[in-house]
Coordinates of C-alpha atoms and ligand atoms in Angstrom, one line a residue:
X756 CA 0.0 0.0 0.0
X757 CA 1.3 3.9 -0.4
X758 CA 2.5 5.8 2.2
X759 CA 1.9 3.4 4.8
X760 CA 3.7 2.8 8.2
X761 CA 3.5 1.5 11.4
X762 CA 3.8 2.5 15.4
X763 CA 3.2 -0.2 17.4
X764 CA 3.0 0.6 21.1
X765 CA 5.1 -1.8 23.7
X766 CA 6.5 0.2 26.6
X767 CA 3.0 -0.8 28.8
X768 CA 4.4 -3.5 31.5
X769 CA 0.9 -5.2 31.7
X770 CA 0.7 -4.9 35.6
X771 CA -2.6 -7.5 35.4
X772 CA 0.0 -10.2 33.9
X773 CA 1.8 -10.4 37.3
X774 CA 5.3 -10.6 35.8
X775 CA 8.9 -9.8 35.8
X776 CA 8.7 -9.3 31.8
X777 CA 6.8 -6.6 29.7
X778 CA 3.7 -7.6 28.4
X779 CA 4.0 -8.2 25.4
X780 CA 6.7 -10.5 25.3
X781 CA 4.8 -13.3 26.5
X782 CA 4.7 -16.0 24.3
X783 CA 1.5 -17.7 22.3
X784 CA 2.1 -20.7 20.4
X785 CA 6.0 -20.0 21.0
X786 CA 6.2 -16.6 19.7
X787 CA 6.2 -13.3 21.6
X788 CA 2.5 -11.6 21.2
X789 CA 4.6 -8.7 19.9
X790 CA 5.9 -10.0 17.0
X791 CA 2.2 -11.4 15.2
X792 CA 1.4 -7.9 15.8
X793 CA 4.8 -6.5 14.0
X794 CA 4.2 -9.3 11.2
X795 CA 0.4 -8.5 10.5
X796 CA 1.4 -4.9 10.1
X797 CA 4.1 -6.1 7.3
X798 CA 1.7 -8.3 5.9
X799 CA -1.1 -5.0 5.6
X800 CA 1.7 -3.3 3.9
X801 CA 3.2 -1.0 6.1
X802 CA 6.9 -0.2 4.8
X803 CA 8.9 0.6 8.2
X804 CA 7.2 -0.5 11.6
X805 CA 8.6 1.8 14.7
X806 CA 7.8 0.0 17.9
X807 CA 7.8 2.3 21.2
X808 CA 9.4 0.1 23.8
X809 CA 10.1 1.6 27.6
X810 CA 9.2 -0.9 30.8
X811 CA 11.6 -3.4 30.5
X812 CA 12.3 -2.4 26.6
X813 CA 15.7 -4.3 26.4
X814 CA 14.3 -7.3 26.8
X815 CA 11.7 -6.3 24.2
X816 CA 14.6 -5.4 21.3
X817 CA 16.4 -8.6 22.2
X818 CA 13.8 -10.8 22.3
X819 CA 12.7 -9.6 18.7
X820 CA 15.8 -9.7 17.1
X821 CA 14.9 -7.8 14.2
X822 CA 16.2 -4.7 12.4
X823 CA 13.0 -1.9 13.5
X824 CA 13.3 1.7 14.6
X825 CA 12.6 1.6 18.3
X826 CA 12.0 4.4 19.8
X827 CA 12.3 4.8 23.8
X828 CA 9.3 6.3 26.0
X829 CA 11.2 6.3 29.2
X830 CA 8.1 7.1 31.3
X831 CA 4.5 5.6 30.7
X832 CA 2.3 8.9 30.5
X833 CA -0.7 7.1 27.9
X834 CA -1.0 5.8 24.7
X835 CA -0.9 9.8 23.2
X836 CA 2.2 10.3 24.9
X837 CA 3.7 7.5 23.2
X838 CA 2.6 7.8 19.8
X839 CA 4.0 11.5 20.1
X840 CA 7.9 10.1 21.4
X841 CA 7.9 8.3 18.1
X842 CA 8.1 12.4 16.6
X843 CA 11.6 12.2 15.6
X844 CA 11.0 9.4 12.8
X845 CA 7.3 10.4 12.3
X846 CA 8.3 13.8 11.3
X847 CA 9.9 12.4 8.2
X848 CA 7.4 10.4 6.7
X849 CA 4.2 11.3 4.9
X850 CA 0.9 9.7 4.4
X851 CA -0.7 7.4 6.6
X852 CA 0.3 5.5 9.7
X853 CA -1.1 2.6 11.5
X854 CA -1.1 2.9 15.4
X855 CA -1.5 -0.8 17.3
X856 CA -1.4 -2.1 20.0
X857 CA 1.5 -4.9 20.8
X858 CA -1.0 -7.0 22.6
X859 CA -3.4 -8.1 20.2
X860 CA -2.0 -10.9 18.6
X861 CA -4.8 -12.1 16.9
X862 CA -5.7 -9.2 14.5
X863 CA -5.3 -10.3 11.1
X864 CA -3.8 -8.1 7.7
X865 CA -6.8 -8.4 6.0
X866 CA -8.6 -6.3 8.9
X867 CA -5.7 -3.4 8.8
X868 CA -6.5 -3.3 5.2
X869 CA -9.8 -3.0 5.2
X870 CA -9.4 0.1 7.5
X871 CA -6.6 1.5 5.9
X872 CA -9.5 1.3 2.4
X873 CA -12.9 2.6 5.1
X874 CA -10.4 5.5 6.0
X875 CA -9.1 6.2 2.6
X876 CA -12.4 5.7 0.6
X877 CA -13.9 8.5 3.1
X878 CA -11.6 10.8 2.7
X879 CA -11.1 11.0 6.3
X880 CA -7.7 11.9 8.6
X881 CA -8.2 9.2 11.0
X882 CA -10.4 6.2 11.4
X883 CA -10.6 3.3 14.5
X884 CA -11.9 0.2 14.4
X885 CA -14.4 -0.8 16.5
X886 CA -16.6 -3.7 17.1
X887 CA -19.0 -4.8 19.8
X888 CA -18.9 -7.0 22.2
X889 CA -21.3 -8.5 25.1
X890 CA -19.3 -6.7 27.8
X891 CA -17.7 -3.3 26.9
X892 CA -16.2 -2.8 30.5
X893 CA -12.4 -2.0 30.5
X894 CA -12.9 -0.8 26.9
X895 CA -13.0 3.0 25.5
X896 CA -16.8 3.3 24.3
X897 CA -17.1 4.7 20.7
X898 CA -19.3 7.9 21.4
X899 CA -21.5 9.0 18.0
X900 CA -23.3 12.0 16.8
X901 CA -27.1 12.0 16.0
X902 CA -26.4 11.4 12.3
X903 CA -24.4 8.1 13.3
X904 CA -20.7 10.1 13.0
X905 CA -18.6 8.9 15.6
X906 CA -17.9 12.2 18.1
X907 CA -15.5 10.7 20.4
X908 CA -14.0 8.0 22.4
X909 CA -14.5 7.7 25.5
X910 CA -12.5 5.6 28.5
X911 CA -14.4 3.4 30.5
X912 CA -12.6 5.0 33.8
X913 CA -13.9 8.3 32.5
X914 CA -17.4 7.3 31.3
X915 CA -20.6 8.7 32.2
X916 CA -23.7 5.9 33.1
X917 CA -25.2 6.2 29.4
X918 CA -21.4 6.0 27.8
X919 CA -20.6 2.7 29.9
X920 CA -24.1 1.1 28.5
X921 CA -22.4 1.3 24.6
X922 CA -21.1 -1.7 23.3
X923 CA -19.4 -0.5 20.6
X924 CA -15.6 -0.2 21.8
X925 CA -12.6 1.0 20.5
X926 CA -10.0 -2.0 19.2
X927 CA -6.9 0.1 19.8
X928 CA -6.5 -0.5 16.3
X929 CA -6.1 2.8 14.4
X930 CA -4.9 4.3 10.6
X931 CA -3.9 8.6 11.0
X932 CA -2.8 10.8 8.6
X933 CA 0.4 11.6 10.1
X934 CA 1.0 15.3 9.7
X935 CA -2.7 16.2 11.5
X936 CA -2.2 13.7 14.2
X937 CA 1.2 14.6 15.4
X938 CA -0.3 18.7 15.7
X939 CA -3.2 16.8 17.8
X940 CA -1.6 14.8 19.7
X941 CA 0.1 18.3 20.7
X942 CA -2.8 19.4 22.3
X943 CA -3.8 16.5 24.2
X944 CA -3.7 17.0 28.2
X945 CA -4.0 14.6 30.9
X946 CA -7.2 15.6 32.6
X947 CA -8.5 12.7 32.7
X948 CA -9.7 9.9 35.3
X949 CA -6.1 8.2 35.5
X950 CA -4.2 11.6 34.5
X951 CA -2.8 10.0 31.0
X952 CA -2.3 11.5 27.9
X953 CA -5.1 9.4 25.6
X954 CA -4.1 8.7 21.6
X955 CA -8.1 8.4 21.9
X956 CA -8.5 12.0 22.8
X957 CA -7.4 13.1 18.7
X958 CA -10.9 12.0 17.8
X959 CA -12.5 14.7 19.7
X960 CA -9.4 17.0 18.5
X961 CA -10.5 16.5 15.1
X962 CA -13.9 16.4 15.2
X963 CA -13.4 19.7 16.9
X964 CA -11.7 21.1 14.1
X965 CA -14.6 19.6 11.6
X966 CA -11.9 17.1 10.3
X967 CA -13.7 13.8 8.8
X968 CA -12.9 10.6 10.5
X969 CA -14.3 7.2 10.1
X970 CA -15.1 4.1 12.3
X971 CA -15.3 0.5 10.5
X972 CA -17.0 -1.7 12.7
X973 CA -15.5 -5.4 12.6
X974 CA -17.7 -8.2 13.7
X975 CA -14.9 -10.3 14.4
X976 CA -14.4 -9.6 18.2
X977 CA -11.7 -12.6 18.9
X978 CA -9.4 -10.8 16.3
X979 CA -8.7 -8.2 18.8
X980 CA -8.3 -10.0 21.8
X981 CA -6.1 -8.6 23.8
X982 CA -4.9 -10.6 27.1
X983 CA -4.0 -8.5 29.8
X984 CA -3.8 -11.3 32.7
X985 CA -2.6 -15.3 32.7
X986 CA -6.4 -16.2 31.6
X987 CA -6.9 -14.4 28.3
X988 CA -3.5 -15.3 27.5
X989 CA -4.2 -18.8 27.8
X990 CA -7.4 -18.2 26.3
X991 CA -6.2 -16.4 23.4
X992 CA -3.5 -19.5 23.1
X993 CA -5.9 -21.5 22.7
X994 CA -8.1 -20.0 20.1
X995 CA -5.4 -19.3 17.7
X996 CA -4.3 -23.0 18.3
X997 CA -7.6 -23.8 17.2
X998 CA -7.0 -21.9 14.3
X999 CA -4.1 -23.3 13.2
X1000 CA -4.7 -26.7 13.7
X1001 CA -8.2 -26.3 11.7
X1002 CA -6.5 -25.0 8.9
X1003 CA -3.8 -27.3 8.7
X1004 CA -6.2 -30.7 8.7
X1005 CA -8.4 -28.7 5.9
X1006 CA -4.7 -28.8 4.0
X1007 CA -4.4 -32.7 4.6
X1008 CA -2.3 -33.0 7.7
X1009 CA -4.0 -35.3 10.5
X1010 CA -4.3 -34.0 14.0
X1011 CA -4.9 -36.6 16.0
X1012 CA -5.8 -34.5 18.9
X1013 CA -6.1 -30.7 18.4
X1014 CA -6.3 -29.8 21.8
X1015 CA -3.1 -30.7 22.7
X1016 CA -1.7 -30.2 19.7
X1017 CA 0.5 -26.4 19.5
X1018 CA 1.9 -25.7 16.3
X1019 CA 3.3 -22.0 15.9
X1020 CA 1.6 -19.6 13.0
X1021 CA 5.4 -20.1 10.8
X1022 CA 5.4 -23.7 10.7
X1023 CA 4.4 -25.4 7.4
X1024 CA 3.8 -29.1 7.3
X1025 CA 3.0 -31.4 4.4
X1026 CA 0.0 -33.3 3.4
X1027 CA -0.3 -36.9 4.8
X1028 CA 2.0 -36.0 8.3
X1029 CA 0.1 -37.1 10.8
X1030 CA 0.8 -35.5 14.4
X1031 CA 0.3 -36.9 17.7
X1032 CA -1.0 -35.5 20.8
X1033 CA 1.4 -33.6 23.6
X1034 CA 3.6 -32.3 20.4
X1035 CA 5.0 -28.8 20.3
X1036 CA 5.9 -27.6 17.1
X1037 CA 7.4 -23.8 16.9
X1038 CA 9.5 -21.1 15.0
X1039 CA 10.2 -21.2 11.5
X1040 CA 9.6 -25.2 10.9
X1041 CA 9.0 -27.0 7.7
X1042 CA 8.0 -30.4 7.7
X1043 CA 6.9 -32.6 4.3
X1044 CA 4.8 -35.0 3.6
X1045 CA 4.0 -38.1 5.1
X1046 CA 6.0 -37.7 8.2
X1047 CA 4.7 -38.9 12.1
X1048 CA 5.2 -36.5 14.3
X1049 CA 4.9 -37.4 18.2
X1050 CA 3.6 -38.4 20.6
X1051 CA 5.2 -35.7 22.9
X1052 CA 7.8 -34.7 20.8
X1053 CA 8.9 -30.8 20.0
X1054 CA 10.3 -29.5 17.1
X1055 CA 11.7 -25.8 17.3
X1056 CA 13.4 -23.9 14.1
X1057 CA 14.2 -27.0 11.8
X1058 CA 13.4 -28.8 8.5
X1059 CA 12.3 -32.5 8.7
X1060 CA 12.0 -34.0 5.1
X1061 CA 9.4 -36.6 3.8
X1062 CA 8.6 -39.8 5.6
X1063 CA 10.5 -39.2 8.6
X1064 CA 9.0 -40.6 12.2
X1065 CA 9.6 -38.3 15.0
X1066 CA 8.9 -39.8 18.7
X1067 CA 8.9 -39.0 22.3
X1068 CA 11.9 -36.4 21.4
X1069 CA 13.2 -32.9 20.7
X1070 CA 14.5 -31.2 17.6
X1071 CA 15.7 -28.0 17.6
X1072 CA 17.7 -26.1 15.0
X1073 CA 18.2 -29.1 12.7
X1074 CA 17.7 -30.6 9.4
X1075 CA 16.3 -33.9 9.3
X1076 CA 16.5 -36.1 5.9
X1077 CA 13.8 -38.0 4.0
X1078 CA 13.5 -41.4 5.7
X1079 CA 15.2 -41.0 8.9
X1080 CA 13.6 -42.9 12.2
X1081 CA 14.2 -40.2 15.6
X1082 CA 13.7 -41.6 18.8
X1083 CA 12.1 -42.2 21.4
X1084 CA 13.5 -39.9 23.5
X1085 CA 16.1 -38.6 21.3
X1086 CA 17.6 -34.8 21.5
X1087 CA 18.7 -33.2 18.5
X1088 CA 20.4 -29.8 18.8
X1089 CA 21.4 -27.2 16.6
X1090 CA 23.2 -27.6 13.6
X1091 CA 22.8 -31.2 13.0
X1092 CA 22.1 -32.0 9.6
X1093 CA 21.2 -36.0 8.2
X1094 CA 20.8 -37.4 5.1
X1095 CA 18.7 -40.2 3.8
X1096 CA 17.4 -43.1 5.9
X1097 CA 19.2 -42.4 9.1
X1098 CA 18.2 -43.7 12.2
X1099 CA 18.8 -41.4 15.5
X1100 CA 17.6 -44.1 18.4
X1101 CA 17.0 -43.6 22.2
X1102 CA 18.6 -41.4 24.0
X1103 CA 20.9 -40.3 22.0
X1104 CA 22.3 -36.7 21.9
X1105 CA 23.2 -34.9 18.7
X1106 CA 24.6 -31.6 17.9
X1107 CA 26.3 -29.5 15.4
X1108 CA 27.1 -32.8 13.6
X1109 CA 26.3 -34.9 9.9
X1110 CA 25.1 -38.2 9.4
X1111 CA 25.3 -39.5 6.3
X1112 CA 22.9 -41.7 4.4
X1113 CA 22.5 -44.9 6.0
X1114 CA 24.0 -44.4 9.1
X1115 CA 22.6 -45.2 12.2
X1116 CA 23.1 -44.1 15.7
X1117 CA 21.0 -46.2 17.2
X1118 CA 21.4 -46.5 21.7
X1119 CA 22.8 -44.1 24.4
X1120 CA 25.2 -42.0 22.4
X1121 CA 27.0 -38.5 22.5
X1122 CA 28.0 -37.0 18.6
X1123 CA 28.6 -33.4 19.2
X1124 CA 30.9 -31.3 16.5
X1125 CA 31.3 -34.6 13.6
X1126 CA 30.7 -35.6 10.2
X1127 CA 30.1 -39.5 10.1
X1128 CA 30.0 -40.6 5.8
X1129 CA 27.5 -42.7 4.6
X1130 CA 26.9 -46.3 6.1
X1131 CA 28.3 -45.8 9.4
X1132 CA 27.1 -47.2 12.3
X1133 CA 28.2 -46.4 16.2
X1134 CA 27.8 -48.8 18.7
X1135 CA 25.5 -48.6 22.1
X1136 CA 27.1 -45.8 24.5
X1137 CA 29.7 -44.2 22.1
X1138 CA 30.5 -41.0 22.8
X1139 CA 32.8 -38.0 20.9
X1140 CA 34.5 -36.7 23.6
X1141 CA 34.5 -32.8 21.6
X1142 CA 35.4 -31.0 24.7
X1143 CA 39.0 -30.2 26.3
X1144 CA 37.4 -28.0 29.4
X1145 CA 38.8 -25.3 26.4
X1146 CA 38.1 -25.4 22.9
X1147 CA 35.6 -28.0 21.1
X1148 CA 37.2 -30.4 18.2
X1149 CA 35.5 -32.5 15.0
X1150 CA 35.4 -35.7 14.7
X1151 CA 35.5 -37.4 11.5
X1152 CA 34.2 -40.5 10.9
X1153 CA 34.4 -42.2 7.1
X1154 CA 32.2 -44.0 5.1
X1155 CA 31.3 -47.9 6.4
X1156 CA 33.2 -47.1 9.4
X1157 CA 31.8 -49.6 12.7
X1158 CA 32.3 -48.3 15.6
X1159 CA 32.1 -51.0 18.7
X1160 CA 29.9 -50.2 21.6
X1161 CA 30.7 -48.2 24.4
X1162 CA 33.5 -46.3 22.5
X1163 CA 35.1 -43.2 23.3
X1164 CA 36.0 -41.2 20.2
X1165 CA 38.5 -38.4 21.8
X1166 CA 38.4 -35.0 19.3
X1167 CA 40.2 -34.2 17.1
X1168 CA 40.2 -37.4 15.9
X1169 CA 39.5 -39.3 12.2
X1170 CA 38.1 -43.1 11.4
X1171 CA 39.0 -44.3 8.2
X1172 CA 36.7 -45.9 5.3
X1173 CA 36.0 -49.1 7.0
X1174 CA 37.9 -48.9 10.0
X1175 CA 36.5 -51.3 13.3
X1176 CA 37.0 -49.4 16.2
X1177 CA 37.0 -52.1 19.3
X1178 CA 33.9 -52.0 21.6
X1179 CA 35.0 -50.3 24.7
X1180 CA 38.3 -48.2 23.2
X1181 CA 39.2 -45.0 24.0
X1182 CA 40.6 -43.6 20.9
X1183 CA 42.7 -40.5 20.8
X1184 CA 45.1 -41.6 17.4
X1185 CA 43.7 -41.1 13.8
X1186 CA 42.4 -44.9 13.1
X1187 CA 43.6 -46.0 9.0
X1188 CA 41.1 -46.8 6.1
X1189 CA 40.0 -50.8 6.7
X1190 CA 42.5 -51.5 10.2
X1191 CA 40.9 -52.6 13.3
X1192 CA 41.4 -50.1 16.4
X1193 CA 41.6 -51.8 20.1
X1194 CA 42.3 -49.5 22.7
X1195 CA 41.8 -51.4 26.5
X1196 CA 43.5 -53.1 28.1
X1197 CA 43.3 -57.1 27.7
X1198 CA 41.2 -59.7 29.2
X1199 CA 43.1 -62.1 31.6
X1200 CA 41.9 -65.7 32.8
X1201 CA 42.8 -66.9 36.3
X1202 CA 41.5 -70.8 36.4
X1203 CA 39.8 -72.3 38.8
X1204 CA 38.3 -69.1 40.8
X1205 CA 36.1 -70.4 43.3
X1206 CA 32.4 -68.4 42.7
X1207 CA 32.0 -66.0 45.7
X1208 CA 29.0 -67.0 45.8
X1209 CA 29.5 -70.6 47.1
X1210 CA 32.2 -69.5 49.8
X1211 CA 30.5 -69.6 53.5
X1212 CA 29.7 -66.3 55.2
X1213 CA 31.6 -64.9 57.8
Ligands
UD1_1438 C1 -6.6 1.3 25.3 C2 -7.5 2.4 24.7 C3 -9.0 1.9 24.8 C4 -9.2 0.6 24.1 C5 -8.2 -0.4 24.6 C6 -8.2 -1.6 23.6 C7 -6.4 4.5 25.2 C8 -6.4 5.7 26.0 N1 -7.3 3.6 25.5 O1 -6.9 1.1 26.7 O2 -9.8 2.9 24.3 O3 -10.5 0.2 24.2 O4 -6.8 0.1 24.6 O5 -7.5 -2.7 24.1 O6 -5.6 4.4 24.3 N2 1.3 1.9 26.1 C9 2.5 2.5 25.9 N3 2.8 3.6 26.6 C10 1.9 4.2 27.5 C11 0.7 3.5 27.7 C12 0.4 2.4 27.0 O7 3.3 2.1 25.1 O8 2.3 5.2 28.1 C13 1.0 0.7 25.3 C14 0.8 -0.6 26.1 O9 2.1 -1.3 26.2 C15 -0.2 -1.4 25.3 C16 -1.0 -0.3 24.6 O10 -0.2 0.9 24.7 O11 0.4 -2.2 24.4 C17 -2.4 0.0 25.3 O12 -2.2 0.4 26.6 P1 -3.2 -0.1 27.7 O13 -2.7 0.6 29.0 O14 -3.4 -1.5 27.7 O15 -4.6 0.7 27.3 P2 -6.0 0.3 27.7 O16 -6.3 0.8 29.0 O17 -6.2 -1.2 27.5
MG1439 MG1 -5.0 -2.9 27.2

């Protein structure tokens, strides 16, 4: 869309939440409610996004991680106040801007857009969107005129008898023409019932000044759901996970049991996967088709290809091959990367490390920092040993390479093409192409040991 940009307000704490961490950096679905509302605002078209951070705001920037304009509002004096901090960038752009709210994760694109159009079609300088709702209390009350005009907007704290009896309520969810609203917002004072400067009070301004604005009325109340304590978040959780798990069965994927089933808004999965109940899966994950994922299994930030069973473990960070078997109770961290038809057994622990085709690391085993080829298989309780106390080191083990149980595989170390390693060696010595590796020390025979067992008691 032209002209269009985005302040989204973050520097509330959220007192009602009953936490250490701002507001809006509590997570649904495993992202921070902040960032669907930074995404739906990209989606609607808005070419930069400024967010206004202040309680806690460090946490905020770091827990987004992405390249915005933040701008500071170092004390919390209303919603007005910090629109107007965001000044500096404002100032320099023209056209329209979206102001939201960074606790309403549900409000979709398609909404902005269609305020962005009921404001633009009417020629107006600012328009809200409203909706109504059972129980308006908490909520500003969208005031109109005899003819239907909306007049003003009123907060419930500072609401006369009549005004708390509307139902229609403001969303928080508004599309200015910049230049006008920074000279209102100007002129907004805090006399008000909790002695704030209200972004709501430019309605009135304007209005005032026989300005046109708009209101477009959404019927779609859950949209703008904003939880302010530990219920509505859950709630809201839950009614997006609804969402997404409805949409993804309509696509082909089974969900064997949606409500407890959380899969994040990023993650993409293929028709055919079927995924069991207790499984988390979060961030930006891709999975393909015909996969099983679960029971109680979660998947953060990684690819799993087609056909590829996933139980009673985690995978984070990783890329998982076409055909591969995880689990049970395997943990796979990040930067591990298999091939085809690999088998990653119980409790096994990967990391930063490459399996090639074929190979299997089936019981109990440690791979941290190494490539194993294609083919190669590591016996029960192996372990790289990648760590000095220092520094980490590879380890590199070759194509068809058997590697006995119980091993310990001390970094930097290679295994040739074929190489045995002995079950229970500790190898620290680069083991040649097709030899045999024994490293412990040899079995001895004493005859005729008479069992413990049969000896009397003392
Ligand atoms: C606001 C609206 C109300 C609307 C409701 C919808 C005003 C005055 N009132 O009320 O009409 O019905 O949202 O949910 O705008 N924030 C800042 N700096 C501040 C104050 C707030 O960044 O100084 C941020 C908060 O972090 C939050 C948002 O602005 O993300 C809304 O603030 P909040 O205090 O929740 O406003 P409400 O009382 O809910
Ligand atoms: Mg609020």
């Amino acid at each position: 869309m032209a002209n269009l940009n985005a302040v989204i307000l973050a520097a509330g704490q959220g007192t009602r939440m009953k936490s250490a961490y701002p507001k809006v950096i509590h997570k649904i679905l495993g992202q921070p409610m902040l960032k669907y509302v930074i995404d739906s605002a990209g989606k609607a078209g808005a070419a930069s996004i400024i967010v206004v951070v202040g309680f806690k705001g460090e946490q905020v920037i770091q827990c987004l991680n992405e390249d915005l304009h933040y701008v500071w509002q170092r004390e919390q004096l209303g919603t007005g106040h910090a629109v107007l901090t965001a000044e500096p960038v404002l100032s320099g752009l023209d056209g329209d801007l979206l102001v939201l709210y960074g606790d309403t994760p549900l409000l979709e694109p398609d909404t902005i857009k269609a305020l962005v159009a009921a404001k633009r079609s009417r020629g107006a300088v600012a328009a809200v969107l409203t909706t109504e709702v059972e129980d308006p209390s908490g909520y500003g009350r969208i005031v109109r005129d005899s003819r239907g005009n909306i007049a003003a907007i009123i907060e419930d704290k500072d609401a006369t008898p009549e005004q708390k009896a509307i139902k229609e309520v403001n969303t928080g969810v508004y599309c200015f023409e910049i230049k006008p609203l920074l000279k209102a917002l100007k002129s907004l004072t805090p006399g008000n019932a909790q002695g704030e400067y209200y972004l709501t009070d430019v309605f009135k301004i304007f209005v005032g000044q026989g300005l046109p604005i708009a209101a477009f009325l959404t019927d779609e109340a859950e949209q703008v759901m904003g939880p302010n304590d530990r219920l509505q978040l859950a709630a809201t959780e839950n009614y997006l996970k609804h969402k997404i798990n409805t949409a993804l069965m309509k696509q082909g994927v089974t969900v064997a049991d949606p409500d407890y089933t959380y899969i994040g808004p990023q993650v993409k999965i293929g028709r055919d996967t079927v995924i069991l109940p207790g499984t988390f899966i979060f961030g930006n994950t891709v999975i393909g088709e015909n996969c099983v994922i679960g029971p109680h299994s979660r998947v953060q930030d990684s690819i799993i290809e087609d056909n590829t069973e996933i139980s009673f473990s985690q995978v984070n960070g990783a890329h998982i091959g076409p055909d591969n078997s995880v689990g049970p109770f395997a943990n796979i961290r990040p930067g591990t990367v298999s091939e085809r038809r690999v088998k990653i057994g119980d409790f096994v622990e990967l990391k930063n490390s490459k399996i090639g085709s074929g190979s299997k690391v089936p019981h109990l085993s440690y791979i941290g920092d190494a490539q194993l080829g294609e083919n190669v298989n590591i016996g029960a309780g192996t372990i790289t040993c990648n760590y000095d106390g220092v520094n980490k080191h590879r380890t590199t083990i070759n194509n068809g390479a058997f590697i006995g149980s119980n091993a310990n595989l001390v970094a930097p170390v290679v295994i040739g093409e074929e190489a045995t390693v002995a079950a229970g060696s500790t190898i620290t010595k680069n083991v040649p192409d097709k030899s045999l590796a024994v490293c412990r020390s040899r079995q001895q025979i004493i005859d005729d040991w008479p069992s413990l067992r049969k000896r009397p008691r003392k």
